GROMACS .gro file of C-alpha atoms in nm:
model
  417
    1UNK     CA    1   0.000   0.000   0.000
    2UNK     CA    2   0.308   0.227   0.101
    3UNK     CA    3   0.435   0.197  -0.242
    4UNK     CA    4   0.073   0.243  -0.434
    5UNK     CA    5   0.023   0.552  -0.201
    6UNK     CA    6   0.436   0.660  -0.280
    7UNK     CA    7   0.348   0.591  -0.701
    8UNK     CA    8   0.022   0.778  -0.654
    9UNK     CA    9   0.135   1.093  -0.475
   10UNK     CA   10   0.434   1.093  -0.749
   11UNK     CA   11   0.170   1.022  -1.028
   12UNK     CA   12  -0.035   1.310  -0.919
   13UNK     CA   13   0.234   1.604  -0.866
   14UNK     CA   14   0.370   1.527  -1.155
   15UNK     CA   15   0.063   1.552  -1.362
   16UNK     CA   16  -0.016   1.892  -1.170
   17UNK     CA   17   0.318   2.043  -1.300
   18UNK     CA   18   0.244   1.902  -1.609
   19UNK     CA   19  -0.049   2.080  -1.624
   20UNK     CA   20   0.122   2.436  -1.513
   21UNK     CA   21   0.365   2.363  -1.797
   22UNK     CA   22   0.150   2.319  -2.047
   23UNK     CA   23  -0.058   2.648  -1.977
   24UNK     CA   24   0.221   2.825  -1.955
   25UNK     CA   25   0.363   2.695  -2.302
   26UNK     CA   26   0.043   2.739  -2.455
   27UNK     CA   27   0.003   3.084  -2.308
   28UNK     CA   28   0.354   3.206  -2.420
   29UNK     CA   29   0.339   3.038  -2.734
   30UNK     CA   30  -0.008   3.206  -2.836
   31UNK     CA   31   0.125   3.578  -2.699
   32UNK     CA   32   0.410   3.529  -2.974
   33UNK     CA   33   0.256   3.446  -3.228
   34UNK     CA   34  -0.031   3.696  -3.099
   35UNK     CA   35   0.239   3.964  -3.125
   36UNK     CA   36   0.456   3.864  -3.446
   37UNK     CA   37   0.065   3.893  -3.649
   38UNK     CA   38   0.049   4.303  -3.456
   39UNK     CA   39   0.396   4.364  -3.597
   40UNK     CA   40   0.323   4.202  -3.923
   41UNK     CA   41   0.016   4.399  -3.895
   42UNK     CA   42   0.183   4.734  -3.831
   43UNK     CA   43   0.438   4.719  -4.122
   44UNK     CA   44   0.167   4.628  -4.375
   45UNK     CA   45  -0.014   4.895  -4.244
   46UNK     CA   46   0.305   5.160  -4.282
   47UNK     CA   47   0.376   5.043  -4.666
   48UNK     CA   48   0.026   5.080  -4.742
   49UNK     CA   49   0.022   5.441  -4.589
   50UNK     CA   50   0.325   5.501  -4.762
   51UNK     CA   51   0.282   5.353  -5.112
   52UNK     CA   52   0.486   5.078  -5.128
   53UNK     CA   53   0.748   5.145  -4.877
   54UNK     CA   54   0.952   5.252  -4.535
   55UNK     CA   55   1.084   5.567  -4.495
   56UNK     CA   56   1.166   5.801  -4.202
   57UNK     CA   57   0.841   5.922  -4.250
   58UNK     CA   58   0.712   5.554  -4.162
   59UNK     CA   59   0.996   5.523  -3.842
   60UNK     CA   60   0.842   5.874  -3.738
   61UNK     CA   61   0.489   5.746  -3.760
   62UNK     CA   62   0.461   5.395  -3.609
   63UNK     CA   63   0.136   5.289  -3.443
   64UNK     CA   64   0.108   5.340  -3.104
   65UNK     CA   65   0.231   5.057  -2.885
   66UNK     CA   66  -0.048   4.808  -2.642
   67UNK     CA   67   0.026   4.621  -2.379
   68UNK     CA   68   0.129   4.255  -2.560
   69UNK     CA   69   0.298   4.450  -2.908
   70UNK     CA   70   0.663   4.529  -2.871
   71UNK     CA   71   0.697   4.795  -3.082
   72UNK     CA   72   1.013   4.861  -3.339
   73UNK     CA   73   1.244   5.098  -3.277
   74UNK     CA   74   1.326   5.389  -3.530
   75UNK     CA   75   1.613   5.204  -3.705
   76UNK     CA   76   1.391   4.840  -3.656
   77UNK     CA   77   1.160   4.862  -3.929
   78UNK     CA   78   1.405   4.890  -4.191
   79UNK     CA   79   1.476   4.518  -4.120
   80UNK     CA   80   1.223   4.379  -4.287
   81UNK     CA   81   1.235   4.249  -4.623
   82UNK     CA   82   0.947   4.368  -4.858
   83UNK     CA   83   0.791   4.441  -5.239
   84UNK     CA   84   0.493   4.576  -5.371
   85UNK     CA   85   0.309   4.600  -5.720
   86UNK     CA   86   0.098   4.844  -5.844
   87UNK     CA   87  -0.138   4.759  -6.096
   88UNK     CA   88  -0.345   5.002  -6.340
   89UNK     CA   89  -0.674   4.963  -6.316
   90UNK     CA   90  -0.774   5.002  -6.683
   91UNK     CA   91  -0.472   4.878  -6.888
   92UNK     CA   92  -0.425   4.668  -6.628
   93UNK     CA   93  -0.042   4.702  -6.642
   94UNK     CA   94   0.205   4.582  -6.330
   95UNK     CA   95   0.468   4.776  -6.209
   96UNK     CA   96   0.639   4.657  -5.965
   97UNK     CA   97   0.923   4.766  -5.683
   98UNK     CA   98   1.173   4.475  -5.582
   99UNK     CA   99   1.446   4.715  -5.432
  100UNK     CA  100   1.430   4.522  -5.119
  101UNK     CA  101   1.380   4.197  -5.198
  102UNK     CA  102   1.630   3.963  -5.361
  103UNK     CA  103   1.496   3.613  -5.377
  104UNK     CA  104   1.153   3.734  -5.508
  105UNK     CA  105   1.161   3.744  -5.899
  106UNK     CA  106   0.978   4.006  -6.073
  107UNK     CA  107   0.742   3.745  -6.265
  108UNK     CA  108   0.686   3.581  -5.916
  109UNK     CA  109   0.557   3.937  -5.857
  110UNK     CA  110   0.386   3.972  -6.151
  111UNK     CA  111   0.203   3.629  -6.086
  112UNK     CA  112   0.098   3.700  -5.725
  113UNK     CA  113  -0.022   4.067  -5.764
  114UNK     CA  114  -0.230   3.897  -6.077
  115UNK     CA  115  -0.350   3.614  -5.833
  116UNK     CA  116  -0.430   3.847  -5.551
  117UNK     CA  117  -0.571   4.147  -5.697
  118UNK     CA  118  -0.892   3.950  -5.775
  119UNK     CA  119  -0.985   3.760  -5.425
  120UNK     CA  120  -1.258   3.912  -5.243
  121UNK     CA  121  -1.013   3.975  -4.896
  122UNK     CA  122  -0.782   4.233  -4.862
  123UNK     CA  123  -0.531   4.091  -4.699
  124UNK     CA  124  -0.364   3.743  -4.643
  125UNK     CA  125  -0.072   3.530  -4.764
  126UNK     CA  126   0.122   3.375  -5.007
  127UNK     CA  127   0.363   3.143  -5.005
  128UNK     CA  128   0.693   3.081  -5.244
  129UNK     CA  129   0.946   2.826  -5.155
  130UNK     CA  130   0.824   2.775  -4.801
  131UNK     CA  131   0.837   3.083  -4.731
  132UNK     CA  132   0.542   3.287  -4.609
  133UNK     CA  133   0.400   3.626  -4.739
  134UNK     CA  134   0.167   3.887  -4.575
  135UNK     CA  135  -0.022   4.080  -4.911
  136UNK     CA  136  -0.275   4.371  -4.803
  137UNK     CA  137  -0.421   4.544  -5.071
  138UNK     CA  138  -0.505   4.916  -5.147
  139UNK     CA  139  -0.797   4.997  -5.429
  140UNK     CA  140  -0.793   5.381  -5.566
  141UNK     CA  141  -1.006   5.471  -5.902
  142UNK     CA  142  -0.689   5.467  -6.030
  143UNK     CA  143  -0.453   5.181  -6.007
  144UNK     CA  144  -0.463   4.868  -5.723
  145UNK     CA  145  -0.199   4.872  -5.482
  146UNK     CA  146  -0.056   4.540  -5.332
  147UNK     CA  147   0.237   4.505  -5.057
  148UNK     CA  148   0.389   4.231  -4.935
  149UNK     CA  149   0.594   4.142  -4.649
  150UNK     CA  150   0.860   3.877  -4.549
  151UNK     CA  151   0.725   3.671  -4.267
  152UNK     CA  152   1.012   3.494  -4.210
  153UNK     CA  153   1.163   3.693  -3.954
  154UNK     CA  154   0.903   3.708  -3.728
  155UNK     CA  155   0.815   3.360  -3.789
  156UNK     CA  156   1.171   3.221  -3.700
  157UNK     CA  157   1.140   3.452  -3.399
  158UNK     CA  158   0.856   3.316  -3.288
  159UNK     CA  159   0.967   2.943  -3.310
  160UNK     CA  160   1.274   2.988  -3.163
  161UNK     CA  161   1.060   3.126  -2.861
  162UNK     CA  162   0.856   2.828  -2.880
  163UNK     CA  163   1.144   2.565  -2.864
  164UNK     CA  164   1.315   2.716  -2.620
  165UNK     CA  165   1.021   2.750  -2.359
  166UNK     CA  166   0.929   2.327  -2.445
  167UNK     CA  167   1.258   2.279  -2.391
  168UNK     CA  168   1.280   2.455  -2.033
  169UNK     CA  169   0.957   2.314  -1.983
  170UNK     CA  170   1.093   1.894  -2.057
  171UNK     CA  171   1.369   1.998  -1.820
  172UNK     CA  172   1.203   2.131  -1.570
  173UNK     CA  173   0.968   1.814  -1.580
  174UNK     CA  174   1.215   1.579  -1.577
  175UNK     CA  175   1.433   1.717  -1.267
  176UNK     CA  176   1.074   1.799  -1.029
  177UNK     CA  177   1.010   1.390  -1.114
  178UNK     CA  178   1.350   1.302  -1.041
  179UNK     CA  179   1.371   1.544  -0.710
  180UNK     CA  180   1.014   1.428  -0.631
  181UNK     CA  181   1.108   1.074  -0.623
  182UNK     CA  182   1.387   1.117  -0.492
  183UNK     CA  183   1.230   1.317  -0.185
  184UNK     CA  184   0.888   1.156  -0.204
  185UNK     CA  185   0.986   0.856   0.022
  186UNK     CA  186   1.134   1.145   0.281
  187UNK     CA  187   0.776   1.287   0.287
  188UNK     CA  188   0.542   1.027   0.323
  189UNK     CA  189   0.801   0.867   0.601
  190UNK     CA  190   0.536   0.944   0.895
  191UNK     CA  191   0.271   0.746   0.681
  192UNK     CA  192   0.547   0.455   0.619
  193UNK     CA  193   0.566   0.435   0.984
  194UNK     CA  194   0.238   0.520   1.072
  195UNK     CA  195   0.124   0.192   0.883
  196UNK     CA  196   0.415  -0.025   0.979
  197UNK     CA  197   0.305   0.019   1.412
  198UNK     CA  198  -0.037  -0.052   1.266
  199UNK     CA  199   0.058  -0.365   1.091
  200UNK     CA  200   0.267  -0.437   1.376
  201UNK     CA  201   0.022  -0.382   1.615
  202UNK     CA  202  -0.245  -0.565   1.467
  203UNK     CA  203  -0.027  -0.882   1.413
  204UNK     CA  204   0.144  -0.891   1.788
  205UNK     CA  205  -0.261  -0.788   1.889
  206UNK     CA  206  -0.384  -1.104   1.738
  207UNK     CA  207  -0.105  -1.319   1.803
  208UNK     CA  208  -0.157  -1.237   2.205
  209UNK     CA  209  -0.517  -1.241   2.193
  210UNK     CA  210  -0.470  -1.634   2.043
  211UNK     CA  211  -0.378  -1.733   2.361
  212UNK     CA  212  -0.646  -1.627   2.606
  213UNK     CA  213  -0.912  -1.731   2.356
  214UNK     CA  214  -0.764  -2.100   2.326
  215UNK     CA  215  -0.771  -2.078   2.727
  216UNK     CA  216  -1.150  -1.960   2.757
  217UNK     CA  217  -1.213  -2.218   2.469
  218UNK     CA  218  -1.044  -2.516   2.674
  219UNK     CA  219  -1.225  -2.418   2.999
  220UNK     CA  220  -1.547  -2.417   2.802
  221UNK     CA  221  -1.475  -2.763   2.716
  222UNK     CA  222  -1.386  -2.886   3.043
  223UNK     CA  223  -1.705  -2.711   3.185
  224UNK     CA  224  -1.912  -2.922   2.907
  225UNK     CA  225  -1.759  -3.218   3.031
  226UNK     CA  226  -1.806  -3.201   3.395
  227UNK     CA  227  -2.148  -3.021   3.424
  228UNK     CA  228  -2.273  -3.061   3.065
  229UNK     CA  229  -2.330  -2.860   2.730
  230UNK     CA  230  -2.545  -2.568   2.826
  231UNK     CA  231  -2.680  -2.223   2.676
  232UNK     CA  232  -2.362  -2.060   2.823
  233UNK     CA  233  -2.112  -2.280   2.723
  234UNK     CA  234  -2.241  -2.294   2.370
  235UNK     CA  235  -2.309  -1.904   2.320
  236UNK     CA  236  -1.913  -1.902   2.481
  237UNK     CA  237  -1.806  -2.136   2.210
  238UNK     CA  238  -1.955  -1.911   1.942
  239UNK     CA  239  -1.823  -1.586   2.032
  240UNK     CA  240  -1.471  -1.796   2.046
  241UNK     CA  241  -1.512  -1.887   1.704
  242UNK     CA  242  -1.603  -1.598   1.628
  243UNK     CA  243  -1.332  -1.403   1.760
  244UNK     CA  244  -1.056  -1.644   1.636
  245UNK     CA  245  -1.175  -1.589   1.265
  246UNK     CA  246  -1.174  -1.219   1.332
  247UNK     CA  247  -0.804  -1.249   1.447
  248UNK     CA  248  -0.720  -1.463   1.197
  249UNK     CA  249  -0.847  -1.230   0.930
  250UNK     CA  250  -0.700  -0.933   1.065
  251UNK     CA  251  -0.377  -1.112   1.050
  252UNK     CA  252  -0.433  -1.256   0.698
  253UNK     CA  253  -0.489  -0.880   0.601
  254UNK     CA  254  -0.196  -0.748   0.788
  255UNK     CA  255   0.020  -0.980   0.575
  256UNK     CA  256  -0.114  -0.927   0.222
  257UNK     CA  257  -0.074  -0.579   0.217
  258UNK     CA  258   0.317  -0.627   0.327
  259UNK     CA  259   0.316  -0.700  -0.085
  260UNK     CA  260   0.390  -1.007  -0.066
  261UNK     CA  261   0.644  -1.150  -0.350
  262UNK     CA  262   0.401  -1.406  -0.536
  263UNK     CA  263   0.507  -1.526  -0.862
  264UNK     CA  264   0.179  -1.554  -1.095
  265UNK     CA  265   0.171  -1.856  -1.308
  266UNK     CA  266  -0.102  -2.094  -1.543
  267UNK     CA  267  -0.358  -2.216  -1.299
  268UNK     CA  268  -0.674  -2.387  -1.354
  269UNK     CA  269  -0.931  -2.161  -1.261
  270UNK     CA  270  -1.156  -2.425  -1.423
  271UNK     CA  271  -1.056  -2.683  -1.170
  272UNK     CA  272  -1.034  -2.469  -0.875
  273UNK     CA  273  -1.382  -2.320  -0.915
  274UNK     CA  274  -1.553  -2.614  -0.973
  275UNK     CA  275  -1.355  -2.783  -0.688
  276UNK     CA  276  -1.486  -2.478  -0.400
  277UNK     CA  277  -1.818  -2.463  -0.569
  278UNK     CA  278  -1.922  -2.872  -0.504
  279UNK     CA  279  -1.716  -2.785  -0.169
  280UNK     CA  280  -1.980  -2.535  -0.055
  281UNK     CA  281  -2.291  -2.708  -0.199
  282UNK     CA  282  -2.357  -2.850   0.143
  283UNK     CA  283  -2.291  -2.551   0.344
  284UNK     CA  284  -2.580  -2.370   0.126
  285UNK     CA  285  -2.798  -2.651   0.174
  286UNK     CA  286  -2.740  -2.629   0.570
  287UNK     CA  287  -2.862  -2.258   0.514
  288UNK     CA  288  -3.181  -2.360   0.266
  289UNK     CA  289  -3.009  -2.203   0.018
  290UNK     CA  290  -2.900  -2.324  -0.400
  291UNK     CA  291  -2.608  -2.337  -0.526
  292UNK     CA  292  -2.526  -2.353  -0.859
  293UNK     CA  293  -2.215  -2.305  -1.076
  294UNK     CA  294  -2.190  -2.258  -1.435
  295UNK     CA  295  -1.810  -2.305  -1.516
  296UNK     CA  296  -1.650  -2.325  -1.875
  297UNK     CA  297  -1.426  -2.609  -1.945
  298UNK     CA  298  -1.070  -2.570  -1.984
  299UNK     CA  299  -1.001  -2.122  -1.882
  300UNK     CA  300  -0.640  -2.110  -1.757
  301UNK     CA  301  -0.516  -1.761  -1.564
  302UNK     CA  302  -0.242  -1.602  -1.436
  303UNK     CA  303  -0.203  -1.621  -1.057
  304UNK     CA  304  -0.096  -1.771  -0.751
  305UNK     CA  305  -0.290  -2.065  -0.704
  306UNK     CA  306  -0.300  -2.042  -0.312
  307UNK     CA  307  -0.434  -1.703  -0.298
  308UNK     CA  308  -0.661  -1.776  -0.614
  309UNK     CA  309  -0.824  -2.074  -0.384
  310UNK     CA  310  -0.892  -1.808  -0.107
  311UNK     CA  311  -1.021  -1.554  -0.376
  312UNK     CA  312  -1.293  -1.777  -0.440
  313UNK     CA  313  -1.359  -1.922  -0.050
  314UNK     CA  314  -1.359  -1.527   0.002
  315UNK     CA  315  -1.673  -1.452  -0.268
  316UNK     CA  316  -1.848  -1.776  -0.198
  317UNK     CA  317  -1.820  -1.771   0.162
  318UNK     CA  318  -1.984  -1.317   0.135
  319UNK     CA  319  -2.223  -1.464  -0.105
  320UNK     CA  320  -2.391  -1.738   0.118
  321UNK     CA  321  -2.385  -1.529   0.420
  322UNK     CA  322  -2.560  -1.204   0.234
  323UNK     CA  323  -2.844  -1.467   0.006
  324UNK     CA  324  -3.180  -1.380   0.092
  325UNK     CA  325  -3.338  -1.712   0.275
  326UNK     CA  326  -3.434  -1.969   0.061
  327UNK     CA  327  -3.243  -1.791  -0.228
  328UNK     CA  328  -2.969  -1.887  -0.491
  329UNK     CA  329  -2.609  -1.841  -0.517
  330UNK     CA  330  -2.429  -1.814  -0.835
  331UNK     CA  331  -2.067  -1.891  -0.910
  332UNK     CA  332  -1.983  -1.838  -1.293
  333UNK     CA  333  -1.669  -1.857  -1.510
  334UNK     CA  334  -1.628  -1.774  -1.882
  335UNK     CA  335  -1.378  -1.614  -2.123
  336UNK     CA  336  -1.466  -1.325  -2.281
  337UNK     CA  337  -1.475  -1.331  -2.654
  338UNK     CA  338  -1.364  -0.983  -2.726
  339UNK     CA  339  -1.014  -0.973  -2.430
  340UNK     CA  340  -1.021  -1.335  -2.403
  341UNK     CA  341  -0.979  -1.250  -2.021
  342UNK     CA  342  -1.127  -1.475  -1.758
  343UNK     CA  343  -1.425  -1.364  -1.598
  344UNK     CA  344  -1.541  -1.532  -1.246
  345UNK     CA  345  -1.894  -1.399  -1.120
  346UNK     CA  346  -2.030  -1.478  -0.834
  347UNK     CA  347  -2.392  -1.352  -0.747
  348UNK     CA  348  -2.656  -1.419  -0.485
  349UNK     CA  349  -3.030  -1.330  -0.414
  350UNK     CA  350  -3.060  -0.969  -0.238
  351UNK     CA  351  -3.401  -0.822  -0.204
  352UNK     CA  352  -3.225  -0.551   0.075
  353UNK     CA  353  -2.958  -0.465  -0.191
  354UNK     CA  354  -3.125  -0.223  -0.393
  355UNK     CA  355  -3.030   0.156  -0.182
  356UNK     CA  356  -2.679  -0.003  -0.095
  357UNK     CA  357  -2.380   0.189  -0.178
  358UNK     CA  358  -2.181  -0.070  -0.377
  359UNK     CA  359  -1.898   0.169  -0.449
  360UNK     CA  360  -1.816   0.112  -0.042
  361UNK     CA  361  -1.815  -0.257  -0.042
  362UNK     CA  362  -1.425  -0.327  -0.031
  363UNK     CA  363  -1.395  -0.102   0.206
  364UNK     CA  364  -1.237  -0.244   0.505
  365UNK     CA  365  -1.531  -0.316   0.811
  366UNK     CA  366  -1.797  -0.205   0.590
  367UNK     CA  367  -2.085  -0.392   0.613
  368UNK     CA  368  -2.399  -0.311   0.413
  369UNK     CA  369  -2.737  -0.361   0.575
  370UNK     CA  370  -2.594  -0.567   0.887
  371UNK     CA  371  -2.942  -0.549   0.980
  372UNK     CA  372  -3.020  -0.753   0.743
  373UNK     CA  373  -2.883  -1.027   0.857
  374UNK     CA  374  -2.955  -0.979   1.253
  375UNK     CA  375  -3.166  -1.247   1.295
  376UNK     CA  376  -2.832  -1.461   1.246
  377UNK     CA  377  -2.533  -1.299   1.412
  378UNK     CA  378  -2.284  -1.607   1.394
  379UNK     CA  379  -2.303  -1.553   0.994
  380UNK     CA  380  -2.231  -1.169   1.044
  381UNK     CA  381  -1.924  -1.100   0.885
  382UNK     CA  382  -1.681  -0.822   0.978
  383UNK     CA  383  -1.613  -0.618   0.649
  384UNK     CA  384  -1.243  -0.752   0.611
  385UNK     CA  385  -1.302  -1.066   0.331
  386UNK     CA  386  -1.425  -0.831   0.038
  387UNK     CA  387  -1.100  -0.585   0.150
  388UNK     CA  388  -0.932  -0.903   0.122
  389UNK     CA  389  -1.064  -1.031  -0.252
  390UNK     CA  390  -1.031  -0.644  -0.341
  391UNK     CA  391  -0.627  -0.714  -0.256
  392UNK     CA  392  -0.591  -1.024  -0.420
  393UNK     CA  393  -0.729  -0.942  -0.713
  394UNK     CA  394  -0.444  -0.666  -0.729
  395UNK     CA  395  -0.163  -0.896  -0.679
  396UNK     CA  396  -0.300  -1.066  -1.005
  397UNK     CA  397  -0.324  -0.730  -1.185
  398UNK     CA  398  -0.678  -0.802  -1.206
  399UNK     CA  399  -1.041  -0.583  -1.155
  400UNK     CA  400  -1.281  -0.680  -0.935
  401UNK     CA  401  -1.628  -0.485  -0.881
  402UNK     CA  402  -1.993  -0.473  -0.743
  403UNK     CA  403  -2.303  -0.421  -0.844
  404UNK     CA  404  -2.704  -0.496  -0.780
  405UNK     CA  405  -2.880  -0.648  -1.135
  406UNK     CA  406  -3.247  -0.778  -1.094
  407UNK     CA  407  -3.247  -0.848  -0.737
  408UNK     CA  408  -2.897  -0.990  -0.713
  409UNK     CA  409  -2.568  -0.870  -0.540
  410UNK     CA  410  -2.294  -0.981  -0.799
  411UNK     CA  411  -1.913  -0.982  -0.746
  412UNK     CA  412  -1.737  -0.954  -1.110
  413UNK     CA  413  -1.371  -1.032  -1.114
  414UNK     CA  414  -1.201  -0.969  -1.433
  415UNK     CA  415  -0.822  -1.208  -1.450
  416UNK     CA  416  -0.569  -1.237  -1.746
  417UNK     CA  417  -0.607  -1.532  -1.940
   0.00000   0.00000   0.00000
């Protein structure tokens, strides 16, 4: 459990700062590329005001800066690369100005101001060898004015940006995991100790409680024999097997979750099942109840086939205590056609089962509806055998659940094949 609860705290800081991370990249990437489109924005806006080009009257006359827009300086705008074409509206001549441009042939000019001048939008891009374009256009009676603008600048600008901050942000990930596990056994330490005096406790508990109960269960004994079985002596032999199996379950529990090292090989869940099942056909019978058991020939699984044996003892044993009198229990185990896993199901009658909260059931010393079952309180469990199925199951890397279909209480356990 120390280790699930270790992987699980790790698991879940890690996905928090994964989380930060990734708002904050998204957030810084969408600001740059939010501000390269305002600067691209801007210059188109200062060739179109000035015909075509950048002068000091353009340095002298940039927009006015907002709050996510760095703006140019004076000398900055001359940076950018640009060429415009201006095209006469009724001979429909295109002159063109490719003074600061030099990769950019004129008929490549030629081409796009033909291609442009005729969409519907006044503004977008074009693209020649990979490179990107910003166009705007500016209509007159006259002539048709079209500008275009280098993007690559701002575009490697922005990448760069980009890299750099996924970069930071992989590094910073990778040394918070590796200073969070290496400091993540450091700060759970009071838990890890917390739970070892609790195993501890519980096992040297029941160990020392073994000892008075096999005294009160001898004297019992003796008192049968000299002055006969009576109401006392039998309702003392009750509550003594009673309390052994409570100490012996506590103890079993103690033990399992010390994660055991169990190696999981092919067993015969086939043979197994069947085996318990025709085992606890007369126990159901002393109880009026039916058993029955619907088992598939041949389903192999991957488990320990001592703790497997006690995974089923476990659901049969809940499911004849909890079946309505006179009811039927239910052990089933098929394949399934689709994961080819092994599914073991093991149901019993319930009319009180409807308003239970099934999601509680593996708790440990929950018992649903005890009341139930008042009438009989040597069949009362003590909430520890489900918590005990819930663990097995999870030293087989399996899934085990509960639910309530038409009037039935049904365990579901869900092995690899």
């Amino acid at each position: 459990m120390i280790r699930h609860f270790r992987n699980r705290f790790i698991l879940i800081s890690s996905t928090a700062l994964l989380a930060v991370l990734l708002t904050l990249i998204g957030g810084i990437s969408a600001l740059t590329y939010y501000r390269s489109q305002k600067v691209v924005d801007n210059v188109l806006t200062m060739l179109i005001a000035q015909d075509g080009s950048l002068n000091r009257k353009a340095a002298n006359q940039q927009p006015r800066n907002d709050f996510f827009k760095t703006q140019p300086t004076r000398e900055g705008i001359f940076q950018y690369r640009y060429f415009s074409a201006t095209i006469d509206n009724k001979t429909n001549k295109v002159f063109i100005d490719d003074s600061h441009i030099m990769t950019v042939p004129p008929t490549t000019i030629r081409t796009f101001a033909q291609q442009v001048k005729n969409t519907p939008k006044l503004e977008g891009n074009v693209y020649y060898q990979k490179t990107a374009y910003a166009y705007r256009i500016k209509k007159t009676k006259k002539q048709t004015l079209i500008v275009f603008l280098d993007k690559s600048i701002l575009t490697a600008e922005t990448r760069e940006i980009i890299r750099f901050t996924v970069i930071v942000g992989i590094i910073s990930m990778i040394l918070y995991t590796g200073l969070l596990i290496g400091f993540s056994k450091r700060a759970i330490r009071p838990i890890i100790q917390a739970e070892k005096r609790q195993k501890e406790f519980i096992t040297n508990a029941g160990h020392e409680l073994k000892t008075p109960l096999t005294i009160i269960s001898a004297n019992t004994e003796m008192q049968e024999m000299l002055s006969g079985e009576t109401e006392l002596t039998t309702s003392n032999k009750q509550q003594v097997t009673r309390l052994t199996r409570l100490v012996n379950e506590l103890i079993s529990l103690a033990r399992m979750e010390e994660h055991p090292q169990i190696t999981l090989t092919a067993v015969n869940a086939t043979d197994t099942v069947t085996e318990i099942a025709n085992s606890f056909r007369g126990v159901a019978d002393q109880n009026s109840k039916k058993l029955e058991a619907f088992v598939d020939d041949d389903i192999q699984i991957k488990a320990d086939q001592n703790y497997f044996y006690e995974l089923v003892n476990i659901l049969l044993d809940n499911a004849v205590k909890y079946c309505d009198e006179q009811g039927t229990i239910s052990i089933t185990l098929h394949k399934n056609p689709v994961t080819k896993n092994a599914i073991l199901t093991v149901a019993n009658t319930y009319a009180a089962g409807k308003d239970q909260d099934y999601t509680k059931f593996f708790d440990r010393f929950y018992r649903g509806d005890s009341s139930h079952h008042s009438h009989n309180k040597t069949q009362t469990g003590f909430g520890i055998g489900l918590s005990m199925a819930q663990r097995i199951v999870a030293l087989f890397k399996g899934k085990v659940q509960a639910n309530y279909k038409d009037g039935q209480l049904q365990m579901i356990v869900t092995l690899k094949a």
